Short mmCIF file of C-alpha atoms in Angstrom, two decimals:
data_model
loop_
_atom_site.label_atom_id
_atom_site.label_comp_id
_atom_site.label_asym_id
_atom_site.label_seq_id
_atom_site.Cartn_x
_atom_site.Cartn_y
_atom_site.Cartn_z
CA MET A 113 0.00 0.00 0.00
CA TYR A 114 3.04 2.27 0.38
CA SER A 115 2.77 3.49 -3.22
CA PHE A 116 -0.47 5.28 -2.28
CA LEU A 117 1.25 7.34 0.41
CA PRO A 118 3.26 10.56 0.24
CA ALA A 119 6.99 9.88 0.70
CA VAL A 120 7.01 11.60 4.10
CA ALA A 121 4.32 9.25 5.45
CA GLU A 122 6.08 6.21 4.01
CA GLN A 123 9.32 7.21 5.75
CA LEU A 124 7.45 7.88 8.99
CA PHE A 125 6.04 4.33 9.09
CA LYS A 126 9.51 2.92 8.39
CA ASP A 127 10.92 4.97 11.29
CA ILE A 128 8.11 3.81 13.59
CA GLN A 129 8.73 0.19 12.60
CA LYS A 130 12.46 0.44 13.27
CA THR A 131 12.10 2.26 16.59
CA TYR A 132 9.26 0.05 17.84
CA GLN A 133 11.27 -3.10 17.04
CA GLU A 134 14.18 -1.78 19.10
CA THR A 135 12.37 -0.16 22.06
CA SER A 136 8.73 -1.37 21.96
CA GLN A 137 7.72 2.29 22.10
CA ILE A 138 6.90 5.12 19.75
CA PRO A 139 8.89 8.18 20.94
CA ASP A 140 7.30 11.61 21.27
CA ASP A 141 8.97 13.05 18.17
CA LEU A 142 7.46 10.35 15.97
CA LEU A 143 4.05 10.79 17.64
CA LEU A 144 4.25 14.51 16.91
CA ALA A 145 5.22 13.73 13.32
CA LEU A 146 2.21 11.42 13.05
CA LYS A 147 -0.06 14.18 14.32
CA PHE A 148 1.57 16.68 11.94
CA VAL A 149 1.15 14.45 8.86
CA PHE A 150 -2.27 12.93 9.58
CA GLY A 151 -3.92 15.50 11.89
CA SER A 152 -6.63 14.44 14.35
CA CYS A 153 -6.86 11.09 12.55
CA ALA A 154 -3.57 10.07 14.21
CA LEU A 155 -4.89 10.04 17.79
CA GLN A 156 -8.02 8.12 16.80
CA ALA A 157 -5.89 5.58 14.92
CA LEU A 158 -3.57 5.17 17.93
CA ASP A 159 -6.65 4.44 20.05
CA LEU A 160 -7.60 1.67 17.63
CA VAL A 161 -4.03 0.31 17.83
CA ASP A 162 -4.18 0.30 21.65
CA GLN A 163 -7.40 -1.70 21.48
CA ARG A 164 -5.77 -4.14 19.01
CA SER A 165 -8.62 -3.44 16.58
CA VAL A 166 -6.83 -4.52 13.39
CA THR A 167 -7.03 -8.12 12.21
CA CYS A 168 -5.39 -9.60 9.14
CA VAL A 169 -7.87 -12.10 7.74
CA SER A 170 -6.59 -14.84 5.43
CA SER A 171 -8.21 -17.71 3.55
CA PRO A 172 -6.81 -21.02 2.19
CA SER A 173 -6.41 -19.51 -1.31
CA GLY A 174 -3.83 -17.11 0.10
CA ARG A 175 -6.07 -14.07 -0.28
CA LYS A 176 -5.81 -11.60 2.59
CA ALA A 177 -7.60 -8.49 3.81
CA PHE A 178 -7.67 -6.31 6.91
CA GLN A 179 -10.64 -5.95 9.20
CA VAL A 180 -10.75 -2.99 11.57
CA MET A 181 -13.18 -2.84 14.49
CA GLY A 182 -14.46 0.74 14.64
CA GLY A 183 -15.34 2.59 17.82
CA SER A 184 -19.01 1.74 17.30
CA GLY A 185 -18.24 -1.97 17.07
CA ARG A 186 -18.68 -2.12 13.30
CA LEU A 187 -16.16 -4.06 11.23
CA TYR A 188 -14.58 -2.30 8.25
CA THR A 189 -12.85 -4.36 5.56
CA CYS A 190 -9.76 -2.73 4.02
CA PHE A 191 -7.68 -4.09 1.15
CA MET A 192 -4.07 -5.27 1.26
CA SER A 193 -2.74 -3.39 -1.74
CA CYS A 194 -4.69 -0.13 -2.03
CA HIS A 195 -6.62 2.35 0.05
CA PHE A 196 -10.32 1.78 0.55
CA CYS A 197 -12.49 1.80 3.63
CA PRO A 198 -16.32 1.66 3.63
CA CYS A 199 -16.49 4.13 6.54
CA PRO A 200 -18.24 7.53 6.20
CA ALA A 201 -14.98 9.45 6.84
CA PHE A 202 -13.23 7.81 3.88
CA ALA A 203 -16.18 8.62 1.58
CA HIS A 204 -16.49 12.18 2.81
CA THR A 205 -12.98 13.35 3.69
CA VAL A 206 -10.85 11.31 1.30
CA LEU A 207 -13.05 10.74 -1.76
CA ARG A 208 -15.34 13.75 -1.77
CA ARG A 209 -13.24 16.52 -0.21
CA ASN A 210 -9.82 15.12 -1.08
CA GLU A 211 -8.45 16.28 2.28
CA GLY A 212 -6.13 13.39 2.99
CA PRO A 213 -4.95 10.00 1.76
CA LEU A 214 -6.65 7.84 4.39
CA CYS A 215 -9.09 7.49 7.29
CA LYS A 216 -8.31 6.43 10.89
CA HIS A 217 -9.02 2.77 10.08
CA ILE A 218 -6.44 2.58 7.28
CA LEU A 219 -3.95 4.55 9.38
CA ALA A 220 -4.49 2.01 12.19
CA VAL A 221 -3.68 -0.77 9.70
CA TYR A 222 -0.38 0.92 8.79
CA LEU A 223 0.51 1.46 12.44
CA CYS A 224 -0.38 -2.09 13.52
CA GLN A 225 1.66 -3.49 10.63
CA ALA A 226 4.63 -1.27 11.51
CA MET A 227 4.44 -2.24 15.18
CA GLY A 228 3.75 -5.92 14.50
CA VAL A 229 0.56 -5.97 16.59
CA THR A 230 -1.93 -7.02 13.91
CA GLN A 231 -4.23 -9.86 15.02
CA GLN A 232 -4.49 -12.90 12.73
CA GLU A 233 -7.63 -14.82 11.77
CA SER A 234 -8.47 -17.53 9.23
CA VAL A 235 -11.70 -17.69 7.24
CA SER A 236 -12.96 -19.89 4.42
CA ASP A 237 -12.52 -18.80 0.78
CA GLN A 238 -16.27 -18.16 0.56
CA GLN A 239 -16.23 -15.98 3.66
CA MET A 240 -13.27 -14.05 2.22
CA SER A 241 -15.21 -13.42 -1.00
CA MET A 242 -18.11 -12.02 1.02
CA LEU A 243 -15.81 -9.75 2.98
CA LEU A 244 -14.13 -8.42 -0.16
CA SER A 245 -17.36 -7.87 -2.07
CA GLY A 246 -19.04 -6.17 0.88
CA THR A 247 -22.03 -8.47 0.57
CA GLU A 248 -22.01 -9.17 4.27
CA ILE A 249 -23.29 -5.63 4.86
CA LEU A 250 -25.92 -5.47 2.13
CA MET B 267 -0.60 -2.05 -17.78
CA ALA B 268 -0.96 0.12 -20.82
CA ASP B 269 1.46 -2.34 -22.39
CA ILE B 270 -1.39 -4.58 -23.60
CA LEU B 271 -3.00 -1.64 -25.39
CA THR B 272 0.28 -0.43 -26.92
CA HIS B 273 0.89 -4.06 -27.94
CA VAL B 274 -2.45 -3.95 -29.77
CA PHE B 275 -1.65 -0.59 -31.36
CA ARG B 276 1.78 -1.75 -32.53
CA THR B 277 0.34 -5.01 -33.82
CA PHE B 278 -2.20 -3.19 -35.96
CA MET B 279 0.05 -0.33 -36.97
CA SER B 280 -0.58 1.13 -40.39
CA LYS B 281 1.50 -0.47 -43.21
CA THR B 282 3.21 -2.92 -40.91
CA PHE B 283 0.30 -5.26 -40.34
CA THR B 284 0.72 -8.88 -41.29
CA ASN B 285 -1.40 -11.86 -40.36
CA ASN B 286 1.21 -13.40 -38.11
CA ASN B 287 2.61 -10.44 -36.26
CA LEU B 288 0.40 -10.85 -33.20
CA ARG B 289 3.28 -12.72 -31.63
CA VAL B 290 6.00 -10.30 -32.64
CA THR B 291 5.97 -7.94 -29.70
CA PRO B 292 4.70 -9.63 -26.57
CA PRO B 293 3.70 -7.26 -23.78
CA SER B 294 6.33 -6.39 -21.22
CA GLN B 295 6.65 -8.53 -18.11
CA THR B 296 7.17 -5.78 -15.61
CA THR B 297 4.59 -3.03 -15.80
CA CYS B 298 1.85 -2.77 -13.18
CA GLY B 299 -1.19 -0.63 -12.29
CA GLY B 300 -4.54 -0.59 -14.06
CA THR B 301 -5.50 1.21 -17.25
CA LEU B 302 -8.71 3.20 -17.63
CA LEU B 303 -9.96 3.44 -21.21
CA ILE B 304 -12.08 6.58 -21.56
CA GLY B 305 -14.35 7.05 -24.56
CA GLU B 306 -17.39 6.01 -26.56
CA PRO B 307 -18.43 2.37 -26.03
CA SER B 308 -18.73 1.99 -29.81
CA ILE B 309 -14.95 2.22 -30.02
CA SER B 310 -13.77 1.18 -26.55
CA ARG B 311 -15.57 -2.18 -26.72
CA PRO B 312 -13.88 -3.35 -29.96
CA LEU B 313 -10.56 -2.14 -28.50
CA LEU B 314 -11.13 -4.20 -25.36
CA LEU B 315 -11.94 -7.25 -27.49
CA LEU B 316 -8.79 -6.63 -29.54
CA ALA B 317 -6.80 -6.42 -26.30
CA ALA B 318 -8.38 -9.67 -25.06
CA VAL B 319 -7.64 -11.51 -28.30
CA ALA B 320 -4.10 -10.11 -28.58
CA ALA B 321 -3.38 -11.17 -24.99
CA ALA B 322 -4.90 -14.63 -25.54
CA GLU B 323 -2.79 -15.06 -28.68
CA THR B 324 0.32 -14.54 -26.56
CA GLY B 325 -0.86 -17.29 -24.18
CA MET B 326 -2.39 -15.12 -21.47
CA LYS B 327 -5.60 -16.20 -19.76
CA VAL B 328 -8.21 -13.44 -19.89
CA ILE B 329 -11.40 -12.72 -17.94
CA PHE B 330 -13.77 -10.34 -19.71
CA PHE B 331 -16.65 -8.85 -17.67
CA THR B 332 -19.49 -7.19 -19.58
CA GLN B 333 -23.23 -6.65 -19.25
CA THR B 334 -23.84 -7.16 -22.98
CA GLN B 335 -23.78 -10.67 -24.41
CA ILE B 336 -21.07 -11.19 -27.04
CA GLN B 337 -22.60 -13.32 -29.77
CA SER B 338 -19.86 -12.82 -32.34
CA LEU B 339 -16.62 -10.93 -32.73
CA PRO B 340 -16.93 -7.48 -34.31
CA VAL B 341 -16.28 -7.22 -38.06
CA SER B 342 -13.21 -5.09 -37.42
CA LEU B 343 -11.70 -7.81 -35.26
CA GLN B 344 -12.43 -10.55 -37.80
CA LYS B 345 -10.73 -8.49 -40.49
CA CYS B 346 -7.79 -7.56 -38.27
CA VAL B 347 -7.15 -11.10 -37.10
CA PRO B 348 -8.27 -13.42 -39.91
CA SER B 349 -6.13 -16.31 -38.63
CA LEU B 350 -7.52 -16.23 -35.10
CA SER B 351 -7.28 -19.69 -33.57
CA PRO B 352 -10.14 -21.22 -31.57
CA GLU B 353 -7.57 -22.34 -29.00
CA SER B 354 -6.75 -18.70 -28.32
CA LEU B 355 -10.39 -17.78 -27.90
CA LYS B 356 -10.74 -20.54 -25.32
CA LYS B 357 -8.29 -18.60 -23.16
CA ILE B 358 -10.87 -15.82 -22.85
CA LYS B 359 -13.62 -16.35 -20.30
CA PHE B 360 -16.61 -14.05 -20.81
CA CYS B 361 -18.63 -13.27 -17.69
CA TYR B 362 -21.94 -11.40 -17.76
CA PRO B 363 -22.76 -9.96 -14.35
CA CYS B 364 -25.99 -7.94 -14.64
CA ARG B 365 -25.75 -5.76 -11.55
CA VAL B 366 -22.87 -4.15 -9.72
CA GLU B 367 -23.44 -6.51 -6.79
CA ASP B 368 -22.96 -9.47 -9.16
CA LEU B 369 -19.77 -7.93 -10.57
CA LEU B 370 -18.38 -7.36 -7.06
CA GLN B 371 -19.18 -10.94 -6.05
CA GLN B 372 -17.67 -12.45 -9.20
CA VAL B 373 -14.45 -10.42 -8.95
CA ALA B 374 -14.21 -11.04 -5.18
CA SER B 375 -14.58 -14.80 -5.67
CA LEU B 376 -11.92 -15.16 -8.41
CA HIS B 377 -9.45 -16.41 -5.78
CA GLU B 378 -11.77 -19.35 -4.98
CA SER B 379 -11.17 -21.08 -8.32
CA ILE B 380 -7.45 -20.50 -8.77
CA ASN B 381 -6.51 -23.98 -7.64
CA LEU B 382 -8.88 -25.54 -10.18
CA TYR B 383 -6.88 -24.22 -13.13
CA PRO B 384 -3.18 -24.59 -13.94
CA THR B 385 -2.81 -20.91 -14.85
CA PRO B 386 -4.47 -17.99 -13.09
CA PRO B 387 -5.87 -15.17 -15.24
CA SER B 388 -3.32 -12.55 -16.20
CA LEU B 389 -5.66 -9.99 -17.75
CA ILE B 390 -8.93 -8.72 -16.26
CA ILE B 391 -11.12 -6.59 -18.53
CA ILE B 392 -14.26 -4.68 -17.51
CA ASP B 393 -16.43 -3.34 -20.32
CA ARG B 394 -18.36 -0.15 -19.54
CA LEU B 395 -17.76 0.33 -15.85
CA GLU B 396 -20.27 3.21 -15.90
CA SER B 397 -23.08 0.80 -16.75
CA TYR B 398 -22.49 -0.92 -13.41
CA LEU B 399 -21.98 2.24 -11.38
CA CYS B 400 -25.09 3.91 -12.79
CA SER B 401 -27.35 0.89 -12.64
CA PRO B 402 -30.32 0.88 -10.24
CA GLY B 403 -28.96 0.44 -6.75
CA GLY B 404 -25.54 1.69 -7.78
CA SER B 405 -26.37 5.30 -7.03
CA SER B 406 -28.19 4.82 -3.76
CA THR B 407 -26.72 3.45 -0.56
CA TRP B 408 -23.43 1.61 -0.60
CA GLY B 409 -21.57 0.26 2.35
CA PHE B 410 -22.21 2.47 5.32
CA TYR B 411 -22.36 5.62 3.28
CA PRO B 412 -24.48 6.76 0.36
CA GLY B 413 -22.99 7.69 -2.96
CA GLU B 414 -21.64 6.58 -6.27
CA GLN B 415 -18.12 7.71 -5.35
CA SER B 416 -17.89 5.17 -2.53
CA LEU B 417 -19.17 2.42 -4.80
CA ALA B 418 -16.72 3.40 -7.57
CA ALA B 419 -13.89 3.37 -5.02
CA HIS B 420 -14.90 -0.05 -3.64
CA LEU B 421 -15.14 -1.62 -7.09
CA SER B 422 -11.85 -0.06 -8.26
CA ALA B 423 -10.02 -1.05 -5.08
CA LEU B 424 -11.35 -4.61 -5.33
CA LEU B 425 -10.21 -4.86 -8.96
CA CYS B 426 -6.74 -3.49 -8.17
CA ASP B 427 -6.36 -5.71 -5.11
CA THR B 428 -7.47 -8.76 -7.09
CA ALA B 429 -4.96 -7.97 -9.85
CA ALA B 430 -2.24 -7.54 -7.18
CA PHE B 431 -3.16 -10.91 -5.62
CA LEU B 432 -3.12 -12.68 -9.00
CA THR B 433 0.22 -11.03 -9.85
CA GLN B 434 1.70 -12.47 -6.67
CA LEU B 435 0.25 -15.88 -7.53
CA LEU B 436 1.55 -15.81 -11.11
CA LYS B 437 5.05 -14.99 -9.83
CA GLN B 438 4.88 -17.81 -7.26
CA ARG B 439 3.96 -20.33 -9.95
CA SER B 440 6.50 -19.09 -12.48
CA SER B 441 9.16 -16.49 -11.79
CA SER B 442 9.08 -15.43 -15.45
CA SER B 443 5.35 -14.66 -15.40
CA GLY B 444 4.27 -11.10 -15.93
CA PRO B 445 1.85 -9.20 -13.71
CA CYS B 446 -1.92 -9.61 -13.89
CA ARG B 447 -3.11 -6.62 -15.88
CA LEU B 448 -6.36 -4.71 -15.52
CA ILE B 449 -8.15 -2.69 -18.21
CA THR B 450 -11.50 -1.00 -17.63
CA SER B 451 -13.49 1.09 -20.07
CA PHE B 452 -15.48 4.03 -18.77
CA ARG B 453 -17.62 6.65 -20.48
CA SER B 454 -17.93 9.86 -18.51
CA GLU B 455 -21.35 11.47 -18.45
CA VAL B 456 -19.70 14.84 -17.78
CA ASP B 457 -18.03 16.83 -20.57
CA THR B 458 -14.63 17.38 -18.94
CA ARG B 459 -13.25 19.63 -21.69
CA GLN B 460 -12.39 23.17 -20.68
CA THR B 461 -14.87 25.81 -21.81
CA VAL B 462 -14.06 29.47 -22.59
CA GLY B 463 -13.81 31.54 -19.42
CA LYS B 464 -14.39 28.53 -17.16
CA GLY B 465 -12.20 25.86 -15.71
CA PRO B 466 -12.57 22.25 -16.77
CA THR B 467 -15.63 20.49 -15.38
CA THR B 468 -14.74 17.52 -13.25
CA ASP B 469 -16.51 14.20 -13.11
CA PRO B 470 -16.57 13.07 -9.45
CA ILE B 471 -16.60 9.41 -10.47
CA LEU B 472 -13.65 9.87 -12.84
CA GLU B 473 -11.73 11.60 -10.03
CA VAL B 474 -12.22 8.50 -7.88
CA LEU B 475 -11.22 6.12 -10.69
CA ASP B 476 -8.04 8.14 -11.28
CA ARG B 477 -6.99 7.34 -7.69
CA TYR B 478 -6.85 3.65 -8.48
CA PHE B 479 -5.99 3.40 -12.18
CA GLN B 480 -2.46 4.61 -12.83
CA VAL B 481 -2.85 5.02 -16.59
CA ARG B 482 -5.62 6.76 -18.49
CA CYS B 483 -6.10 6.07 -22.19
CA THR B 484 -8.43 8.66 -23.74
CA LEU B 485 -10.23 8.13 -27.04
CA ASP B 486 -11.21 11.38 -28.71
CA ARG B 487 -13.03 11.44 -32.05
CA ASP B 488 -11.50 13.61 -34.79
CA GLY B 489 -14.32 15.67 -36.24
CA SER B 490 -12.24 17.39 -38.92
CA TYR B 491 -12.67 16.98 -42.68
CA GLU B 492 -9.43 15.02 -42.95
CA ALA B 493 -11.09 11.72 -42.11
CA ALA B 494 -13.71 12.04 -44.84
CA ALA B 495 -11.13 13.40 -47.31
CA ALA B 496 -8.90 10.39 -46.73
CA GLY B 497 -11.80 8.01 -47.41
CA LEU B 498 -11.94 6.90 -43.78
CA GLN B 499 -15.07 6.22 -41.80
CA GLU B 500 -13.69 7.52 -38.52
CA VAL B 501 -10.46 8.85 -37.03
CA TRP B 502 -9.83 8.75 -33.28
CA HIS B 503 -7.03 10.35 -31.28
CA VAL B 504 -5.69 8.06 -28.57
CA TYR B 505 -3.78 9.62 -25.65
CA PHE B 506 -2.06 7.97 -22.72
CA SER B 507 -1.74 9.96 -19.49
CA GLY B 508 -1.55 9.46 -15.72
CA ALA B 509 0.95 8.66 -13.00
CA GLY B 510 1.78 5.25 -14.47
CA ILE B 511 2.85 6.84 -17.75
CA THR B 512 4.90 9.54 -15.99
CA GLN B 513 6.72 6.95 -13.93
CA THR B 514 7.38 4.80 -16.98
CA SER B 515 8.65 7.79 -18.94
CA CYS B 516 11.01 8.71 -16.09
CA ASN B 517 12.45 5.20 -16.18
CA LYS B 518 12.37 4.66 -19.90
CA ASP B 519 16.09 4.23 -20.23
CA THR B 520 16.06 1.17 -18.04
CA GLU B 521 15.59 -2.21 -19.57
CA ASP B 522 12.81 -3.20 -17.17
CA SER B 523 10.60 -0.24 -17.96
CA PRO B 524 10.01 0.16 -21.67
CA SER B 525 8.69 3.56 -22.67
CA ILE B 526 5.08 3.97 -23.73
CA ASP B 527 4.30 6.01 -26.83
CA GLN B 528 1.80 8.52 -25.54
CA GLU B 529 -0.20 9.53 -28.61
CA TRP B 530 -1.71 7.46 -31.41
CA LYS B 531 -4.29 7.81 -34.15
CA LEU B 532 -6.86 5.11 -34.80
CA LEU B 533 -8.05 4.95 -38.42
CA ILE B 534 -11.26 3.06 -39.14
CA PHE B 535 -11.88 2.23 -42.80
CA PRO B 536 -15.34 1.84 -44.38
CA ASP B 537 -14.89 -1.96 -44.42
CA GLY B 538 -14.31 -1.97 -40.66
CA LEU B 539 -10.54 -2.43 -40.74
CA MET B 540 -8.74 -0.69 -37.87
CA GLU B 541 -5.22 0.67 -38.14
CA PHE B 542 -3.10 2.60 -35.66
CA LYS B 543 -0.58 5.33 -36.36
CA LEU B 544 1.97 6.63 -33.90
CA VAL B 545 1.73 10.43 -33.70
#
């Protein structure tokens, strides 16, 4: 997904990954940088990380996707290779107003991946197809 | 991913066309990112079929999604490829989802059947994306939020993610395999040309599609007298643009990233024959 990010954000996640691997912490300067690059979205995403809300779902075919548990308890399915989230903020802020590259759910995915705290879950191929197509919410 | 289209254009280049040259310039093995073909369905559909046939002739497995049943190949294609082999056509699987929900389900479930076939698809084609996005239900509520933009983003992201997954699979099965390519045709309902004294009008759906498709190929009909004077039925200008083209152009000196010629002319003769000219 890195190709969808500005270079500064890409570098920031690499720095977080390196530092977190060494110290199991994100230092204040990187937290400030997160807030600077992503605005209020950063704090909300860090909340989701603290609650271990991001799960990498995989099926026997090898297909994978991320599921993020939102604050309201709803599950949002995000893709492995490009930015999409079915949440209202992504539709409004990212797609309609073009005010940023991602929502708090996708940012939480990046952070969990960088910190190595993504939960893992297996589903059947048919369940994966339903998650990807969004038919489970129709 | 524009390499399949440029492969088609080069194959059917004016004066250089021969019956056997479909195999002369196979598409590159390294390019990635989807291509959005913008223009009239009357011309984009035959181009998509040409792309499908050209890819199948080089051994690629193709999945072609369309709402309209294909009963026979267009005249232009039959004339362009008179020696088309039935074995090649068998490499193209035509799927006819009626509604956008059906299209989403069929694309999302492509991974379920990959172990049933020796070779995964390496080209996904969607004919007339707008017909799915504008169909009843497509413009109402989608996901947790209303709007066509969200639906366009979901469908585009699913297509790109599926192509990325199949690319990974193709490379696992054979290190020499190319990426899985993605070509989608789209006809904008908004006239995006700049008018005098006003900025260009933007199509909100096209803006969303541009986020996901790295290359845009625009088909623009030439309304001048030249076409009629030259005894041609139609002349179309074909332009490549987008981030994928810019990146390729920046790297065009490297062996892995062949340059893409950015402007072509498509000549359509009264007998249906199509020829391309590099501008």
